[in-house]
């Protein structure tokens, strides 16, 4: 069994058929050694894809994205959920609505950090309905950059995010793919 799958079974909490809590090692407390190992795994998969930058969505994607960026030797860009007071010119923006959280935010990127020369790998912690990843794709396309792929820690394969992305020809690589979940029950996809 893979490293992340083992960790999820040991320390994750399946709350119901939809929500997995991983607050003790990803979303609230962060396990640094695990993040480095997972970043390395993602980097290994994408190492020959010509990645020039990693992009992630704040906040829980930052730790694995940094580890992956370090392994690939490229910069990491944080796509902001709120335009900051100092980030105010030449911005690309797009509205993202999360079904999981029932919230919307304006995902923001400065045109300084991703350009038409970039081949961008998106890294995030969860893939559920894929709205966050789709918003990130829209921003990167606004910058006229190309997409190297999407690397995910935990994919809920019973939700439509993966299908949405691969139907656009995107390479989606997830370290743990949950086939089915219920309270205190988790079943992974067999690769
Ligand atoms: P969505 O389209 O259903 O909104 O799914 P998406 O994949 O875009 O995820 C939206 C947000 O919900 C993300 O957090 C993601 O991490 C979180 N999420 C989705 N499913 C789960 C789950 O089963 N467990 C946990 N813990 N989180 C889940 P975000 O808004 O980017 O927040 P942040 O944690 O990165 O700050």
XYZ file of N, CA and C and ligand atoms in Angstrom:
609
model
N 0.844 -1.204 0.000
C 0.000 0.000 0.000
C 0.879 1.253 0.000
N 0.381 2.305 -0.669
C 1.182 3.518 -0.802
C 1.229 4.313 0.503
N 2.305 5.120 0.616
C 2.556 5.913 1.825
C 1.336 6.734 2.273
N 0.748 7.493 1.357
C -0.373 8.364 1.740
C -1.611 7.545 2.105
N -1.827 6.457 1.402
C -2.985 5.604 1.730
C -2.847 5.071 3.164
N -1.649 4.639 3.504
C -1.413 4.129 4.876
C -1.686 5.207 5.911
N -1.200 6.413 5.613
C -1.379 7.530 6.554
C -2.868 7.868 6.711
N -3.595 7.859 5.598
C -5.038 8.167 5.655
C -5.755 7.122 6.507
N -5.405 5.864 6.320
C -6.076 4.814 7.098
C -5.735 4.940 8.586
N -4.500 5.374 8.865
C -4.065 5.481 10.262
C -4.628 6.735 10.932
N -4.528 7.888 10.256
C -4.810 9.170 10.931
C -5.961 9.977 10.321
N -6.480 9.573 9.183
C -7.619 10.290 8.577
C -8.918 9.857 9.249
N -9.933 10.722 9.137
C -11.236 10.380 9.715
C -12.306 10.546 8.628
N -12.904 9.418 8.247
C -14.022 9.487 7.289
C -15.259 9.882 8.082
N -15.738 11.104 7.822
C -16.841 11.657 8.608
C -18.180 11.092 8.123
N -18.293 10.986 6.806
C -19.503 10.433 6.190
C -19.118 9.981 4.778
N -20.070 9.803 3.880
C -19.730 9.281 2.542
C -19.039 10.311 1.664
N -18.938 11.566 2.140
C -18.363 12.639 1.312
C -17.113 13.298 1.872
N -17.002 13.369 3.177
C -15.940 14.197 3.772
C -14.926 13.367 4.558
N -13.660 13.565 4.157
C -12.536 12.955 4.863
C -11.797 14.047 5.614
N -11.620 13.879 6.919
C -10.860 14.877 7.681
C -9.408 14.438 7.776
N -8.519 15.345 7.371
C -7.074 15.057 7.457
C -6.386 16.235 8.152
N -7.076 16.786 9.142
C -6.572 17.957 9.866
C -5.273 17.695 10.604
N -5.024 16.430 10.970
C -3.851 16.165 11.800
C -2.558 16.064 11.003
N -2.640 15.984 9.644
C -1.383 15.919 8.878
C -1.375 16.751 7.592
N -2.535 17.286 7.154
C -2.544 18.112 5.930
C -3.204 19.480 6.153
N -4.448 19.506 6.644
C -5.241 20.740 6.595
C -5.066 21.703 7.770
N -4.565 21.205 8.894
C -4.436 22.110 10.042
C -3.019 21.944 10.595
N -2.735 20.817 11.218
C -1.335 20.463 11.502
C -0.781 19.841 10.213
N 0.500 20.140 9.932
C 1.126 19.603 8.718
C 2.289 18.705 9.107
N 2.356 17.524 8.503
C 3.452 16.581 8.751
C 4.558 16.871 7.722
N 5.634 17.517 8.143
C 6.640 17.961 7.162
C 7.326 16.814 6.429
N 7.669 15.760 7.160
C 8.358 14.635 6.481
C 7.464 14.001 5.437
N 6.197 13.860 5.794
C 5.246 13.290 4.840
C 5.133 14.199 3.611
N 5.060 15.523 3.837
C 4.914 16.463 2.715
C 6.106 16.381 1.768
N 7.313 16.253 2.341
C 8.510 16.138 1.486
C 8.415 14.851 0.654
N 8.030 13.760 1.312
C 7.942 12.472 0.603
C 6.888 12.550 -0.508
N 5.741 13.177 -0.208
C 4.668 13.255 -1.211
C 5.064 14.203 -2.352
N 5.734 15.299 -1.995
C 6.236 16.229 -3.022
C 7.214 15.515 -3.950
N 8.054 14.665 -3.377
C 9.008 13.905 -4.192
C 8.284 12.931 -5.124
N 7.232 12.294 -4.602
C 6.468 11.357 -5.450
C 5.822 12.072 -6.631
N 5.258 13.255 -6.348
C 4.642 14.027 -7.437
C 5.713 14.462 -8.442
N 6.860 14.896 -7.930
C 7.950 15.342 -8.805
C 8.443 14.194 -9.676
N 8.526 12.996 -9.113
C 8.978 11.831 -9.865
C 8.050 11.584 -11.061
N 6.751 11.711 -10.834
C 5.797 11.479 -11.929
C 5.938 12.526 -13.034
N 6.151 13.811 -12.619
C 6.119 14.896 -13.609
C 7.520 15.343 -14.048
N 8.568 14.605 -13.656
C 9.934 15.116 -13.870
C 10.298 15.301 -15.347
N 9.679 14.532 -16.250
C 10.035 14.673 -17.667
C 8.985 15.458 -18.455
N 8.173 16.237 -17.748
C 7.083 16.961 -18.421
C 7.443 18.413 -18.736
N 8.695 18.789 -18.507
C 9.115 20.157 -18.855
C 8.483 21.247 -18.008
N 8.231 20.931 -16.724
C 7.574 21.894 -15.835
C 8.504 23.091 -15.567
N 7.978 24.321 -15.721
C 8.791 25.512 -15.390
C 8.324 26.177 -14.093
N 7.049 25.963 -13.716
C 6.518 26.551 -12.468
C 5.472 25.614 -11.893
N 5.344 25.670 -10.548
C 4.252 24.972 -9.871
C 3.261 26.048 -9.432
N 1.975 25.759 -9.596
C 0.943 26.671 -9.056
C 0.086 25.890 -8.081
N -0.280 26.553 -6.987
C -1.176 25.923 -6.028
C -2.186 26.950 -5.535
N -3.248 26.453 -4.896
C -4.293 27.340 -4.392
C -4.146 27.398 -2.880
N -4.107 28.608 -2.336
C -3.953 28.678 -0.888
C -5.184 28.065 -0.210
N -5.066 27.402 0.921
C -3.837 27.322 1.692
C -3.262 25.914 1.779
N -4.095 24.895 1.736
C -3.559 23.553 2.046
C -2.725 22.937 0.928
N -2.769 23.535 -0.260
C -1.921 23.016 -1.339
C -0.473 23.456 -1.199
N -0.232 24.465 -0.354
C 1.101 25.091 -0.336
C 2.198 24.110 0.100
N 1.932 23.317 1.138
C 2.997 22.436 1.656
C 3.435 21.403 0.609
N 2.523 20.628 0.019
C 2.990 19.670 -0.995
C 3.540 20.364 -2.239
N 2.977 21.537 -2.591
C 3.460 22.243 -3.780
C 4.906 22.705 -3.575
N 5.202 23.191 -2.374
C 6.571 23.637 -2.090
C 7.543 22.458 -2.175
N 7.145 21.329 -1.597
C 8.026 20.148 -1.618
C 8.258 19.681 -3.057
N 7.229 19.728 -3.867
C 7.359 19.293 -5.263
C 8.222 20.288 -6.050
N 8.003 21.593 -5.791
C 8.790 22.628 -6.473
C 10.270 22.482 -6.135
N 10.536 22.191 -4.868
C 11.925 21.988 -4.411
C 12.544 20.806 -5.173
N 11.789 19.715 -5.276
C 12.314 18.516 -5.944
C 12.543 18.767 -7.434
N 11.692 19.576 -8.059
C 11.842 19.836 -9.500
C 12.764 21.029 -9.776
N 13.100 21.789 -8.719
C 13.994 22.950 -8.888
C 13.327 24.094 -9.641
N 12.013 24.312 -9.388
C 11.285 25.400 -10.066
C 10.561 26.249 -9.012
N 10.166 27.488 -9.363
C 9.417 28.320 -8.405
C 7.999 27.800 -8.183
N 7.432 28.195 -7.033
C 6.043 27.857 -6.723
C 5.229 29.153 -6.638
N 4.079 29.169 -7.281
C 3.200 30.340 -7.260
C 1.971 29.995 -6.434
N 1.595 30.880 -5.514
C 0.367 30.685 -4.728
C -0.752 31.483 -5.393
N -1.768 30.793 -5.867
C -2.950 31.488 -6.394
C -3.755 31.948 -5.182
N -4.017 33.250 -5.123
C -4.629 33.855 -3.935
C -6.148 33.773 -4.006
N -6.739 33.570 -2.832
C -8.204 33.549 -2.794
C -8.798 34.926 -2.542
N -7.989 35.835 -2.034
C -8.463 37.211 -1.838
C -7.416 38.143 -2.397
N -7.828 39.076 -3.266
C -6.846 40.024 -3.775
C -6.239 40.801 -2.616
N -4.923 40.827 -2.509
C -4.321 41.528 -1.384
C -4.212 43.011 -1.713
N -3.996 43.816 -0.683
C -3.921 45.272 -0.885
C -2.693 45.659 -1.702
N -1.656 44.816 -1.623
C -0.438 45.160 -2.357
C -0.427 44.549 -3.757
N -1.349 43.596 -4.002
C -1.394 42.938 -5.309
C -2.529 43.610 -6.069
N -2.241 44.715 -6.781
C -3.386 45.458 -7.302
C -3.313 45.851 -8.774
N -2.253 45.439 -9.477
C -2.271 45.770 -10.901
C -1.922 44.541 -11.720
N -2.364 44.530 -12.953
C -2.093 43.425 -13.879
C -2.438 42.069 -13.273
N -3.684 41.959 -12.857
C -4.119 40.716 -12.221
C -4.990 39.898 -13.165
N -4.830 38.593 -13.111
C -5.803 37.703 -13.721
C -6.705 37.232 -12.589
N -8.027 37.234 -12.841
C -8.949 36.822 -11.781
C -10.063 35.957 -12.337
N -10.551 35.036 -11.507
C -11.683 34.217 -11.905
C -12.440 33.782 -10.650
N -13.753 33.712 -10.739
C -14.563 33.311 -9.582
C -14.603 31.787 -9.498
N -14.346 31.252 -8.313
C -14.445 29.809 -8.065
C -15.522 29.577 -7.016
N -16.434 28.666 -7.307
C -17.476 28.312 -6.341
C -17.237 26.895 -5.869
N -17.095 26.716 -4.575
C -16.858 25.375 -4.026
C -18.185 24.746 -3.612
N -18.504 23.606 -4.225
C -19.706 22.862 -3.823
C -19.493 22.275 -2.432
N -18.253 21.823 -2.183
C -17.957 21.169 -0.911
C -18.165 22.135 0.250
N -17.664 23.369 0.078
C -17.710 24.319 1.191
C -18.881 25.283 1.088
N -19.545 25.326 -0.067
C -20.659 26.251 -0.250
C -20.213 27.705 -0.245
N -18.995 27.956 -0.756
C -18.468 29.336 -0.754
C -17.936 29.690 -2.149
N -17.763 30.984 -2.372
C -17.147 31.452 -3.622
C -15.995 32.392 -3.280
N -15.019 32.414 -4.123
C -13.921 33.361 -3.934
C -13.362 33.730 -5.301
N -12.612 34.834 -5.315
C -12.027 35.306 -6.565
C -10.556 34.894 -6.606
N -10.270 33.873 -7.375
C -8.893 33.369 -7.471
C -8.073 34.370 -8.282
N -6.909 34.718 -7.752
C -6.142 35.845 -8.301
C -4.676 35.476 -8.520
N -4.161 35.944 -9.662
C -2.752 35.715 -10.022
C -2.204 36.999 -10.627
N -1.017 37.390 -10.201
C -0.359 38.536 -10.822
C 0.282 38.093 -12.142
N 0.135 38.927 -13.164
C 0.687 38.577 -14.487
C 2.221 38.516 -14.463
N 2.821 38.987 -13.368
C 4.287 38.968 -13.266
C 4.848 37.561 -13.144
N 4.048 36.658 -12.562
C 4.641 35.388 -12.125
C 4.387 34.199 -13.038
N 3.413 34.307 -13.930
C 3.222 33.234 -14.916
C 3.044 33.916 -16.275
N 3.853 33.475 -17.263
C 3.803 34.107 -18.586
C 3.614 33.029 -19.656
N 3.544 33.476 -20.890
C 3.320 32.566 -22.019
C 4.462 31.551 -22.172
N 5.603 31.806 -21.561
C 6.736 30.871 -21.659
C 6.613 29.719 -20.669
N 5.658 29.780 -19.767
C 5.607 28.781 -18.686
C 4.766 27.555 -19.027
N 5.248 26.422 -18.466
C 4.541 25.140 -18.570
C 4.287 24.760 -17.107
N 3.022 24.870 -16.705
C 2.704 24.925 -15.272
C 2.089 23.619 -14.777
N 2.612 23.163 -13.647
C 2.037 22.005 -12.942
C 1.221 22.537 -11.766
N -0.060 22.152 -11.702
C -0.927 22.563 -10.590
C -0.893 21.469 -9.530
N -0.684 21.859 -8.282
C -0.683 20.900 -7.168
C -1.751 21.336 -6.163
N -2.541 20.374 -5.680
C -3.508 20.717 -4.623
C -3.700 19.523 -3.695
N -4.309 19.798 -2.546
C -4.470 18.710 -1.567
C -5.620 17.777 -1.922
N -6.798 18.353 -2.268
C -7.973 17.517 -2.561
C -8.452 17.749 -3.978
N -8.972 16.704 -4.589
C -9.751 16.850 -5.822
C -11.118 16.245 -5.538
N -12.145 17.105 -5.562
C -13.513 16.653 -5.277
C -14.349 16.894 -6.535
N -15.037 18.038 -6.583
C -15.784 18.393 -7.800
C -14.899 19.088 -8.834
N -13.703 19.439 -8.416
C -12.727 19.978 -9.360
C -12.901 21.447 -9.679
N -13.712 22.151 -8.888
C -13.927 23.574 -9.192
C -12.664 24.395 -8.959
N -11.934 24.084 -7.905
C -10.695 24.824 -7.620
C -9.676 24.604 -8.738
N -9.502 23.338 -9.133
C -8.534 23.023 -10.192
C -8.949 23.669 -11.515
N -10.254 23.665 -11.802
C -10.735 24.267 -13.051
C -10.501 25.775 -13.038
N -10.680 26.405 -11.865
C -10.400 27.837 -11.736
C -8.914 28.117 -11.959
N -8.071 27.258 -11.411
C -6.616 27.426 -11.599
C -6.269 27.298 -13.088
N -6.887 26.344 -13.765
C -6.639 26.182 -15.215
C -7.041 27.450 -15.975
N -8.196 28.010 -15.589
C -8.659 29.234 -16.288
C -7.640 30.359 -16.127
N -7.112 30.517 -14.920
C -6.141 31.602 -14.690
C -4.853 31.389 -15.483
N -4.388 30.150 -15.504
C -3.125 29.858 -16.204
C -3.303 30.060 -17.711
N -4.495 29.724 -18.186
C -4.779 29.965 -19.616
C -4.886 31.463 -19.910
N -5.433 32.219 -18.950
C -5.490 33.683 -19.146
C -4.083 34.243 -19.307
N -3.133 33.609 -18.624
C -1.737 34.064 -18.708
C -1.050 33.526 -19.969
N -1.790 32.774 -20.795
C -1.282 32.162 -22.037
C -0.180 31.149 -21.797
N -0.107 30.629 -20.564
C 0.855 29.567 -20.270
C 0.214 28.219 -20.641
N 1.040 27.173 -20.683
C 0.507 25.833 -20.977
C 0.493 25.002 -19.690
N -0.288 23.920 -19.713
C -0.513 23.113 -18.509
C 0.282 21.815 -18.611
N 1.149 21.572 -17.633
C 1.930 20.326 -17.616
C 1.113 19.183 -17.009
N 0.186 19.523 -16.130
C -0.626 18.480 -15.490
C -1.138 18.957 -14.143
N -1.829 18.054 -13.471
C -2.353 18.361 -12.134
C -1.956 17.231 -11.197
N -1.292 17.581 -10.109
C -0.886 16.603 -9.094
C -1.706 16.824 -7.836
N -2.294 15.756 -7.327
C -3.234 15.856 -6.213
C -2.803 14.894 -5.110
N -2.985 15.310 -3.865
C -2.724 14.350 -2.788
C -3.884 13.355 -2.697
N -5.106 13.857 -2.427
C -6.240 12.953 -2.188
C -7.359 13.246 -3.186
N -7.631 12.246 -3.996
C -8.727 12.380 -4.976
C -9.920 11.573 -4.490
N -11.080 12.212 -4.458
C -12.308 11.468 -4.159
C -12.877 11.056 -5.520
N -12.508 9.855 -5.934
C -12.766 9.420 -7.314
C -14.247 9.223 -7.596
N -15.065 9.183 -6.539
C -16.507 9.032 -6.732
C -17.169 10.379 -7.023
N -16.395 11.457 -6.979
C -16.908 12.776 -7.339
C -16.357 13.152 -8.728
N -16.977 14.127 -9.405
C -16.695 14.283 -10.838
C -15.422 15.049 -11.239
N -14.612 15.502 -10.273
C -13.444 16.336 -10.592
C -12.495 15.706 -11.598
N -12.120 14.459 -11.354
C -11.148 13.806 -12.241
C -11.660 13.755 -13.682
N -12.921 13.324 -13.851
C -13.503 13.203 -15.199
C -13.495 14.552 -15.917
N -13.890 15.622 -15.151
C -13.922 16.972 -15.735
C -12.561 17.349 -16.309
N -11.516 16.989 -15.569
C -10.167 17.417 -15.964
C -9.605 16.548 -17.081
N -9.775 15.223 -16.951
C -9.170 14.374 -17.994
C -9.917 14.500 -19.314
N -11.202 14.908 -19.252
C -11.938 15.099 -20.512
C -11.380 16.300 -21.293
N -10.589 17.145 -20.614
C -9.927 18.259 -21.324
C -8.511 17.877 -21.746
N -8.172 16.591 -21.581
C -6.840 16.122 -21.978
C -5.753 16.408 -20.962
N -6.139 16.721 -19.723
C -5.155 17.051 -18.686
C -4.651 15.767 -18.020
N -3.336 15.705 -17.769
C -2.744 14.580 -17.035
C -2.998 14.799 -15.531
N -3.872 13.982 -14.950
C -4.179 14.109 -13.522
C -3.524 12.938 -12.794
N -2.651 13.261 -11.834
C -1.960 12.213 -11.084
C -2.252 12.415 -9.604
N -2.914 11.442 -8.981
C -3.301 11.565 -7.566
C -2.608 10.482 -6.750
N -2.109 10.873 -5.581
C -1.340 9.918 -4.776
C -2.230 8.939 -4.025
N -3.446 9.358 -3.665
C -4.401 8.426 -3.049
C -5.750 8.670 -3.700
N -6.350 7.600 -4.201
C -7.650 7.739 -4.891
C -8.704 6.970 -4.105
N -9.656 7.715 -3.551
C -10.697 7.066 -2.740
C -11.871 6.682 -3.638
N -12.147 5.374 -3.629
C -13.225 4.848 -4.469
C -14.576 5.027 -3.771
N -14.560 4.791 -2.452
C -15.812 4.776 -1.695
C -15.497 5.111 -0.242
N -16.422 5.794 0.391
C -16.189 6.191 1.777
C -17.504 6.148 2.536
N -17.413 5.940 3.822
C -18.576 6.108 4.696
C -18.018 6.351 6.083
N -18.864 6.575 7.036
C -18.355 6.836 8.386
C -17.427 5.695 8.797
N -16.169 6.045 9.104
C -15.142 5.087 9.537
C -14.858 3.989 8.516
N -15.101 4.245 7.249
C -14.804 3.256 6.195
C -14.193 3.970 4.986
N -13.046 3.471 4.508
C -12.401 4.070 3.331
C -11.924 2.944 2.421
N -12.289 3.050 1.150
C -11.813 2.056 0.173
C -11.088 2.799 -0.953
N -9.870 2.368 -1.272
C -9.092 3.033 -2.321
C -9.301 2.351 -3.669
N -9.078 3.111 -4.748
C -9.102 2.535 -6.097
C -7.866 1.661 -6.254
N -7.990 0.561 -6.967
C -6.804 -0.226 -7.301
C -6.292 0.286 -8.621
N -5.000 0.648 -8.685
C -4.483 1.234 -9.930
C -4.200 0.172 -10.964
P -15.459 21.466 -4.920
O -15.500 21.692 -6.396
O -16.416 20.466 -4.410
O -15.432 22.692 -4.118
O -14.138 20.691 -4.717
P -12.682 21.157 -4.814
O -11.951 19.953 -5.287
O -12.564 22.392 -5.635
O -12.339 21.482 -3.291
C -12.844 22.619 -2.635
C -12.323 22.753 -1.253
O -12.874 21.714 -0.424
C -10.834 22.602 -1.139
O -10.389 23.357 -0.018
C -10.655 21.140 -0.790
O -9.452 20.926 -0.118
C -11.837 20.941 0.133
N -12.308 19.565 0.213
C -13.030 18.880 -0.693
N -13.338 17.667 -0.232
C -12.769 17.561 0.989
C -12.731 16.513 1.981
O -13.281 15.411 1.827
N -12.035 16.785 3.105
C -11.410 17.975 3.311
N -10.719 18.101 4.458
N -11.438 18.995 2.421
C -12.115 18.772 1.276
P -10.005 24.848 -0.106
O -11.230 25.678 -0.207
O -9.021 25.034 -1.239
O -9.386 25.156 1.298
P -7.941 25.004 1.902
O -8.026 23.874 2.883
O -6.957 24.689 0.822
O -7.705 26.323 2.496
